[in-house]
Short mmCIF file of C-alpha atoms in Angstrom, two decimals:
data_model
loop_
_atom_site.label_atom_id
_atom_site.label_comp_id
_atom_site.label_asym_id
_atom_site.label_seq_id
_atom_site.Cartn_x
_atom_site.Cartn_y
_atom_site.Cartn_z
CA UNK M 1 61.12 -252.13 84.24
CA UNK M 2 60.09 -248.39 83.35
CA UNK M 3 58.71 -248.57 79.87
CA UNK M 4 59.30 -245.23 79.41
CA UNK M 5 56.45 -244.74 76.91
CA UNK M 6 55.45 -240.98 76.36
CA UNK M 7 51.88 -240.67 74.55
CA UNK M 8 51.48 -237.71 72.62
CA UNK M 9 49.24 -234.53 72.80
CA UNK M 10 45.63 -235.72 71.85
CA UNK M 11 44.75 -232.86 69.48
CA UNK M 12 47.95 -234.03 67.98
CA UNK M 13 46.97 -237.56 67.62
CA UNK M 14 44.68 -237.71 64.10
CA UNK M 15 47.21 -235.34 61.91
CA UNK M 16 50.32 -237.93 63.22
CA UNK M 17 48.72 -241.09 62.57
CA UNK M 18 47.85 -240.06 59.25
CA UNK M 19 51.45 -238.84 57.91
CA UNK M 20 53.32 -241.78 59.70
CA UNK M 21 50.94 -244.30 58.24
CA UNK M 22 51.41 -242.80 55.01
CA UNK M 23 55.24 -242.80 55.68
CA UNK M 24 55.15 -246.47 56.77
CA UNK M 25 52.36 -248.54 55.76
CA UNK M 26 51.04 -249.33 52.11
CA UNK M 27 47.53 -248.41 50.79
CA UNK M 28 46.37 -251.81 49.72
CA UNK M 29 47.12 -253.24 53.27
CA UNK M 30 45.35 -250.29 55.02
CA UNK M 31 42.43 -251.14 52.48
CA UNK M 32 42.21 -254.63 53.44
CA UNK M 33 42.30 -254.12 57.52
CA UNK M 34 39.72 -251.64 56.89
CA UNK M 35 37.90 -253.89 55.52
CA UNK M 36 38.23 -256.84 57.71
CA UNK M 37 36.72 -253.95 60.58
CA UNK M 38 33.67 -253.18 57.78
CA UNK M 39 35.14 -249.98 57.16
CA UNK M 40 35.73 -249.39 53.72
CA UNK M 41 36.93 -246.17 52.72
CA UNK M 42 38.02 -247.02 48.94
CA UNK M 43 39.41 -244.17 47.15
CA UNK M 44 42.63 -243.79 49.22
CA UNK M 45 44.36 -241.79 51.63
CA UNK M 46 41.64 -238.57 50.81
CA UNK M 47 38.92 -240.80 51.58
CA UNK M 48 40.54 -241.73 55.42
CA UNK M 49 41.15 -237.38 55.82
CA UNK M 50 37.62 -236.72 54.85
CA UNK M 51 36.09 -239.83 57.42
CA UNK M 52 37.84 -238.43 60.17
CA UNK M 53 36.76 -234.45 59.30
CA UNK M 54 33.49 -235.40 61.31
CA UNK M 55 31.48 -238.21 59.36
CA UNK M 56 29.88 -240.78 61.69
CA UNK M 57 32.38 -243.43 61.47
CA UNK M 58 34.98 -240.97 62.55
CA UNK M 59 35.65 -242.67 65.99
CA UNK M 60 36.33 -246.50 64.56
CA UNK M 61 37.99 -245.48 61.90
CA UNK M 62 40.44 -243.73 63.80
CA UNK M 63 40.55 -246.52 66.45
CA UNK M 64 40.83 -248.96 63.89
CA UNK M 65 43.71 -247.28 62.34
CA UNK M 66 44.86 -246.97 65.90
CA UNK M 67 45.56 -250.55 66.21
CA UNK M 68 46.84 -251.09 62.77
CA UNK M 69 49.82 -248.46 63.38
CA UNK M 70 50.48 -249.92 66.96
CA UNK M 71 51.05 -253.01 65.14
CA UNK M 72 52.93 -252.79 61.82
CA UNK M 73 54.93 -249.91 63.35
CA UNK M 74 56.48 -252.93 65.88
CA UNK M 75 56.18 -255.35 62.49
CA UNK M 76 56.24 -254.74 59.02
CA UNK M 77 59.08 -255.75 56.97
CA UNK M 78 61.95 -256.88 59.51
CA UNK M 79 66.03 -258.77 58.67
CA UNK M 80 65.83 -261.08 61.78
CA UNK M 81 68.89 -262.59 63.42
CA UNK M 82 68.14 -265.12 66.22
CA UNK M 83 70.83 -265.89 68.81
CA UNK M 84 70.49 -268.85 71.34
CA UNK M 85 69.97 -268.42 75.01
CA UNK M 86 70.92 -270.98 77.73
CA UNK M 87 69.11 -270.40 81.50
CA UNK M 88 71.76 -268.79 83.20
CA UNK M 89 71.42 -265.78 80.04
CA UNK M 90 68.12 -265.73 80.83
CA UNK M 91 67.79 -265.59 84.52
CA UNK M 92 70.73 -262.38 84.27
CA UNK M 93 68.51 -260.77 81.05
CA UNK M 94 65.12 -260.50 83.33
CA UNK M 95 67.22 -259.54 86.19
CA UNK M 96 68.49 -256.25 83.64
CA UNK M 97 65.36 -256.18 82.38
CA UNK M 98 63.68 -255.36 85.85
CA UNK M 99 65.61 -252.46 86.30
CA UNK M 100 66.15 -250.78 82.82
CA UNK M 101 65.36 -247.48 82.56
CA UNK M 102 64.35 -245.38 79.35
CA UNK M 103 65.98 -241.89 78.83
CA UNK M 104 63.73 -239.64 77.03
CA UNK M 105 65.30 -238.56 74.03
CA UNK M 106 64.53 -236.69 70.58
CA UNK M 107 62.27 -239.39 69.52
CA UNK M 108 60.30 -239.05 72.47
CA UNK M 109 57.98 -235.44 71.17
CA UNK M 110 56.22 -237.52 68.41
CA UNK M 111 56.95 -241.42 69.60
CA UNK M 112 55.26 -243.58 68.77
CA UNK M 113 55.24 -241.65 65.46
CA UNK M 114 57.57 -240.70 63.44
CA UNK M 115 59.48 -237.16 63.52
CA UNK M 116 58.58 -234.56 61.10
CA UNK M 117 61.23 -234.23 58.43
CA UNK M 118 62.98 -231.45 60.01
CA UNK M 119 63.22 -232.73 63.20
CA UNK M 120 64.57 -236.20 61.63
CA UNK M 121 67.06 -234.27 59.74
CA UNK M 122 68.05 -232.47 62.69
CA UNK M 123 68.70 -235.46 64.89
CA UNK M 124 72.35 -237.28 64.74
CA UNK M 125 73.13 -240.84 63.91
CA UNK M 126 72.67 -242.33 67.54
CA UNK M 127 70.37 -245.26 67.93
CA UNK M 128 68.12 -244.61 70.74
CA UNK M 129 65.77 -246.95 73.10
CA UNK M 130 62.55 -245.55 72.85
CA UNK M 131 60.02 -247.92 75.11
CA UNK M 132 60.31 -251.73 76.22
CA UNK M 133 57.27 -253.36 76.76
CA UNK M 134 56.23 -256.79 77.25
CA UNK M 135 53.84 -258.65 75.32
CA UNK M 136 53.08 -262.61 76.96
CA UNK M 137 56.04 -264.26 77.90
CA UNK M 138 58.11 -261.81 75.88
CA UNK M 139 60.05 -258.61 76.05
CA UNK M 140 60.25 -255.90 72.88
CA UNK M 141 62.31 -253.54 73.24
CA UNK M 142 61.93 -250.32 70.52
CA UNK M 143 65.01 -248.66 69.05
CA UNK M 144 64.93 -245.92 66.98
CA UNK M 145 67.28 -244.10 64.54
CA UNK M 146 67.62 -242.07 61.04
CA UNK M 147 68.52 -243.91 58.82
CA UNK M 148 70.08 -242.40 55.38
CA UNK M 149 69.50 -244.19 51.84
CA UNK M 150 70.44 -242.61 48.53
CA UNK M 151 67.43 -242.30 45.82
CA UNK M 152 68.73 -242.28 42.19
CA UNK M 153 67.23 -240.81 39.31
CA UNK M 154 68.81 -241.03 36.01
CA UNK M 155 68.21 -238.20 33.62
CA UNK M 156 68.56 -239.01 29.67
CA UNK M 157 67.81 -236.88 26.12
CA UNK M 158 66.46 -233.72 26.47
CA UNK M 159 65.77 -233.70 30.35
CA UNK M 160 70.05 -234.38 29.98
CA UNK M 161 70.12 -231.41 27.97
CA UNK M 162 68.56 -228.97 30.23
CA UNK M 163 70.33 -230.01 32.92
CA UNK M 164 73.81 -229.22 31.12
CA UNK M 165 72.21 -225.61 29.64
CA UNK M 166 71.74 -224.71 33.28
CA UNK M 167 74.54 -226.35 34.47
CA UNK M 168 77.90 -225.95 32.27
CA UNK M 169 79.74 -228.27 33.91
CA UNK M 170 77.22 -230.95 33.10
CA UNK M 171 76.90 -229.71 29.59
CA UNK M 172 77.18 -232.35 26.85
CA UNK M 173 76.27 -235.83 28.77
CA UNK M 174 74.17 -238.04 27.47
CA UNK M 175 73.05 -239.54 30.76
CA UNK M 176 73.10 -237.80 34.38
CA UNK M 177 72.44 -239.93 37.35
CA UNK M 178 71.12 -237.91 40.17
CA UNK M 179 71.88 -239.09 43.63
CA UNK M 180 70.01 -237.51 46.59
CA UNK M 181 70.49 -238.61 50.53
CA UNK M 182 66.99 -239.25 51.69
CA UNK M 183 65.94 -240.13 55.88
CA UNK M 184 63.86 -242.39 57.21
CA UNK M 185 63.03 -243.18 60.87
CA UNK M 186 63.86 -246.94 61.45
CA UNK M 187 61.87 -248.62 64.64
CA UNK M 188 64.34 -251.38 65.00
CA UNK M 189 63.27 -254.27 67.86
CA UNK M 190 65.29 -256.27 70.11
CA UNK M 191 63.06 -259.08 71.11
CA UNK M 192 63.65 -261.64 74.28
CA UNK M 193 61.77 -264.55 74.07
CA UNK M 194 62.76 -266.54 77.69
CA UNK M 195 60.40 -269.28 76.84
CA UNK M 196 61.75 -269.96 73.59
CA UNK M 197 65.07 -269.80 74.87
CA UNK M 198 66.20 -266.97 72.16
CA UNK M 199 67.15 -263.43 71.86
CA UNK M 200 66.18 -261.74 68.09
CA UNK M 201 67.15 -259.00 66.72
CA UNK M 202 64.71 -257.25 64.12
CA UNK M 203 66.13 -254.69 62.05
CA UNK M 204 63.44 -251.94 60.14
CA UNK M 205 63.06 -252.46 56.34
CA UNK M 206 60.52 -249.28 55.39
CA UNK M 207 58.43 -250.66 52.42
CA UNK M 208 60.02 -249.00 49.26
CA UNK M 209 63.46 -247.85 51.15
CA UNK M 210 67.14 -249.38 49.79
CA UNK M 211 67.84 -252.65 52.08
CA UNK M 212 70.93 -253.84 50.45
CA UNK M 213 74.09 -253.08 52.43
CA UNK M 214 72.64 -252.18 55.83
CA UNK M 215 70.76 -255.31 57.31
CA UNK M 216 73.98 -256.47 58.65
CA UNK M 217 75.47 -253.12 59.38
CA UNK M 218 72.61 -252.48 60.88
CA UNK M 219 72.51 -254.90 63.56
CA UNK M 220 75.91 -255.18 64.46
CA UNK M 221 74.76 -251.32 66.11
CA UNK M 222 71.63 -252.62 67.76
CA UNK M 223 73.33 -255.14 69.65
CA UNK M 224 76.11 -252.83 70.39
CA UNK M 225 73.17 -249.89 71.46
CA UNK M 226 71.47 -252.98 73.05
CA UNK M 227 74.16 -254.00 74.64
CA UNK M 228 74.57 -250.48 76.71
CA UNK M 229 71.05 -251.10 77.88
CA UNK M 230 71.64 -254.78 78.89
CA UNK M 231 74.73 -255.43 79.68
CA UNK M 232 74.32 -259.33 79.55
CA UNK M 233 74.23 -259.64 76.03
CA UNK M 234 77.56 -259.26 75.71
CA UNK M 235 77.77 -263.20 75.37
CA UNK M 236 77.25 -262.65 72.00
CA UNK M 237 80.92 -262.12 71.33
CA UNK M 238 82.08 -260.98 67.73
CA UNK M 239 82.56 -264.05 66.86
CA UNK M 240 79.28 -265.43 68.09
CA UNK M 241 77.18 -266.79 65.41
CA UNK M 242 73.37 -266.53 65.24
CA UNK M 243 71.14 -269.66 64.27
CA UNK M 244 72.18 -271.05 61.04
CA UNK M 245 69.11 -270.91 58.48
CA UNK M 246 70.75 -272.36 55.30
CA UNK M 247 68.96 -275.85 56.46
CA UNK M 248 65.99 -274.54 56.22
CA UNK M 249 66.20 -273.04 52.32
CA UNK M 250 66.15 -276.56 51.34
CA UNK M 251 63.54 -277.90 53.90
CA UNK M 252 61.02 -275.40 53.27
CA UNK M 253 61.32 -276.42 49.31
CA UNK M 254 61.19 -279.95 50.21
CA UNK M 255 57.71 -279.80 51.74
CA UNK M 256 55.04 -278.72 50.31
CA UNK M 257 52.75 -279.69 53.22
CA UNK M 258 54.29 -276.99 55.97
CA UNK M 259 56.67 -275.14 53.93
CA UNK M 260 53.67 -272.22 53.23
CA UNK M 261 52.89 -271.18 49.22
CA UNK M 262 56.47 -271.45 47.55
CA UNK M 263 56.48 -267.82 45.37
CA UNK M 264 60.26 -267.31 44.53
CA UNK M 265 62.84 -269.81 44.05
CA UNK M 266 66.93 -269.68 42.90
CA UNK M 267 68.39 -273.02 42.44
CA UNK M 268 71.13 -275.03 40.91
CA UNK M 269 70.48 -277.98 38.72
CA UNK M 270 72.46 -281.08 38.23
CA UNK M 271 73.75 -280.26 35.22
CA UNK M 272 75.18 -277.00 36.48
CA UNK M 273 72.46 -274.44 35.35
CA UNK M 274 71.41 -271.64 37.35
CA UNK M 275 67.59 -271.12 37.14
CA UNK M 276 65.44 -268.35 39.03
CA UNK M 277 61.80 -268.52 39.25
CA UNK M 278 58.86 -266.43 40.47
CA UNK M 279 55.11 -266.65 40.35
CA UNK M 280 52.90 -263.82 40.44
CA UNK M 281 49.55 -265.66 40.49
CA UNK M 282 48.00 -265.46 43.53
CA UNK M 283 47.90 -268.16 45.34
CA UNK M 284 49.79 -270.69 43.35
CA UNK M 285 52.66 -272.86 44.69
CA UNK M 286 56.29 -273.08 42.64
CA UNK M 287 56.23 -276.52 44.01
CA UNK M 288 53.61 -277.32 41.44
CA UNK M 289 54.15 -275.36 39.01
CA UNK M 290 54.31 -277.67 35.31
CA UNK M 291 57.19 -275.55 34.16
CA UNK M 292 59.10 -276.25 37.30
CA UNK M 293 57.95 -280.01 37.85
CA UNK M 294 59.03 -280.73 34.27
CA UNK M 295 62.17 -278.83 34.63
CA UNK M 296 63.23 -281.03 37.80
CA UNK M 297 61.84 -284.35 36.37
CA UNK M 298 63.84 -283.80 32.90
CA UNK M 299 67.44 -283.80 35.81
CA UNK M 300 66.34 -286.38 37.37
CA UNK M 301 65.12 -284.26 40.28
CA UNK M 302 68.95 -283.18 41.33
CA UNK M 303 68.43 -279.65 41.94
CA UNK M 304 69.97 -277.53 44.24
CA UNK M 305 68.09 -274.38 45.83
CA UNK M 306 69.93 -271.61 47.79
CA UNK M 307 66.91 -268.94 47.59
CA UNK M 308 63.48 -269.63 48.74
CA UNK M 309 60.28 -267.09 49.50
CA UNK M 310 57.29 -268.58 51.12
CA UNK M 311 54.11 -267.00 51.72
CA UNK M 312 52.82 -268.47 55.07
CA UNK M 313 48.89 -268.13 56.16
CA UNK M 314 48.03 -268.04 59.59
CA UNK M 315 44.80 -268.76 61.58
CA UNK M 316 42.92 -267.93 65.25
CA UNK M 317 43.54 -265.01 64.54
CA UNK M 318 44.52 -264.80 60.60
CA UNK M 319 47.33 -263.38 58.93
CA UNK M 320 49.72 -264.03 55.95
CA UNK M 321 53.53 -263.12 55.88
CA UNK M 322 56.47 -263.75 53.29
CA UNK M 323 59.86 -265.40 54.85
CA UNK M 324 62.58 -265.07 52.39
CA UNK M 325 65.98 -266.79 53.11
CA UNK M 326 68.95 -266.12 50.85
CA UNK M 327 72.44 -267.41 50.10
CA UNK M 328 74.50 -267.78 46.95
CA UNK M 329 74.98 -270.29 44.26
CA UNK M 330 78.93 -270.24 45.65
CA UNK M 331 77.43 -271.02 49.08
CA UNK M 332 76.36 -274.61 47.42
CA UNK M 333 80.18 -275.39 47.24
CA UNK M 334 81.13 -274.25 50.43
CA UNK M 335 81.99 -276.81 53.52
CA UNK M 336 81.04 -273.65 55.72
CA UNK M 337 77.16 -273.44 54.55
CA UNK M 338 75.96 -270.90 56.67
CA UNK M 339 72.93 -267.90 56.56
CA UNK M 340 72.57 -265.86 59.69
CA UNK M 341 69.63 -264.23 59.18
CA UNK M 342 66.33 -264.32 56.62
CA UNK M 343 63.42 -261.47 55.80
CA UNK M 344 59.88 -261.80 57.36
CA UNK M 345 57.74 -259.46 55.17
CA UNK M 346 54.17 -258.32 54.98
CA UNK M 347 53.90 -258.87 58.77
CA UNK M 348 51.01 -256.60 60.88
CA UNK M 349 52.11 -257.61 63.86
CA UNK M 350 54.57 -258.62 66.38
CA UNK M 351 52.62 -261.69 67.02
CA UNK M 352 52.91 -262.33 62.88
CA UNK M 353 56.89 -262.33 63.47
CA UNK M 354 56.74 -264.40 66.30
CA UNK M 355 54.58 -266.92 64.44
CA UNK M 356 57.03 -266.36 61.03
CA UNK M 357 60.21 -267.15 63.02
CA UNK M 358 58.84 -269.94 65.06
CA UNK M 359 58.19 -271.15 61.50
CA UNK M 360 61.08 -270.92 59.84
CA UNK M 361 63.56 -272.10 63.23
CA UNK M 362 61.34 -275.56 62.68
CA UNK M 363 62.74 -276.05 59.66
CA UNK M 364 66.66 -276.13 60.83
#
């Protein structure tokens, strides 16, 4: 297996990390890892530029910070389908796996970070395998792409106005919605897991980036790209379906003992109504909640879900992710009930998935 990992310049390393943490990670969660290390730089991003200009905690902070891209940039916020392996799959993937190669490719003059916006811009739509490494029993490999989304802004009143007095042709509308392609570098994961019998697929969802319309698009071309790389998964067929998780949307609302801290909830009630329900208060439990226990109590406890988020806490070592599973109210009717895939989010590592996946596959 050549991992086929490039490191980059080290007078190159500080300035990277920096802008693609910024690009992929969220302050809050850099905050708190900080401060699980006892470094606490508090007033944001100009507070990590200024530690590392030559104060004394210069060299943890930028190991710790290290570490925290290594992981979320494998972890994050990830659509996961899971597919099934029997032995004889296995035995042929580590026989691929022992003699894959990595091509160096465009990604390769900043991986593991991400390309500067001109250079993203620059490079085409191709998917390409940027490092496979092995972590336990398992095998990750890292594929990386640009990924387009559109961001919309929606001009009204006078800002309206002055659009149309510079424009003519846009003269006289009320409302103007802008659209504007935007890129992002997605780190999307193929993950084989021999032990656990199971191949996953892990597809990139940037914190703050559109999601709807590509998770499925999405990794019907990693499998494909995958698929050029090792050529035995191509028993998963087009018509192959990954593990069914619409069991577990009603077994993770069922128990409150293993089911993690219930936070958002879509279900049907006997009496046909459609009812969604969130909780913002930290730490509380849906399951609980008086609103919702009186709710279920006054239909006799016939209620239907078909959307459930669960906030799952981890120990030895800690961590806390969100696993969101979704399917429709139409679903409920159907004799074909059937999810093939669900959300881990939050996650800061690839341990974290493992342990959010494991999770969520007990409950099918």
């Amino acid at each position: 297996m050549n991992q086929g990992t490039p490191k980059p310049v080290p007078a190159l390393l500080t300035g990277e990390l920096l802008r693609s943490l910024k690009l992929r990670a969220k302050w809050p969660s850099v905050r708190e890892y900080l401060g699980s290390k006892d470094l606490r730089p508090r007033t944001g991003w100009s507070a990590i530029d200024d530690a590392l200009n030559g104060k004394k905690q210069a060299p943890e902070l930028l190991a710790a910070l290290q570490q925290y891209y290594a992981g979320i940039n494998l972890a994050g916020d990830r659509y996961i389908q899971q597919y099934d392996l029997d032995d004889s799959a296995i035995v042929d993937l580590l026989k691929a796996l022992a003699s894959a190669q990595v091509a160096r490719n465009a990604f390769h003059t900043h991986y593991p970070f991400i390309l500067p916006a001109a250079s993203l811009h620059a490079v085409g739509n191709q998917m390409e395998l940027c490092e496979i490494t092995q972590q336990g029993a398992d095998y990750i490999l890292v594929f990386c792409s640009r990924r387009e989304y559109i961001e919309r802004q929606l001009f009204e009143g006078s800002a309206a106005a002055a659009i149309g007095a510079s424009t003519p042709s846009l003269a006289g509308f009320d409302r103007i919605l802008g659209l504007k392609a935007k890129y992002f570098q997605a780190f999307d994961i193929v993950a084989i897991r021999p032990k656990l019998k199971r191949v996953e697929f892990q597809i990139d969802l940037p914190p703050g980036q559109a999601r709807e319309g590509q998770k499925e698009t999405q990794t019907r071309l990693l499998l494909q790209t995958a698929t050029l790389c090792l050529p035995p998964l191509t028993f998963i067929g087009p018509l192959t379906r990954p593990v069914n998780m619409f069991p577990a949307i009603g077994e993770i609302y069922s128990d409150a003992r293993n089911g993690g801290k219930l936070k958002s909830l879509k279900l049907r009630t006997a009496t046909g109504l459609i009812d969604h329900l969130r909780t913002l208060v930290d730490g509380e439990d849906l399951r609980i909640n008086k609103y919702h226990t009186n709710a279920t109590e006054a239909v006799g406890n016939k209620v239907e879900p078909f959307e459930v988020l669960t906030e799952l806490e981890f120990k030895n070592p800690g961590g806390k992710v969100t696993v969101a599973i979704s399917s429709s109210v139409s679903m409920l009717a159907s004799n074909d009930k059937f999810v093939g895939g669900f959300e881990v989010m939050g996650a800061a590592t690839q341990t974290d998935i493992l342990r959010a996946t494991s999770k969520a596959m007990s409950f099918c």
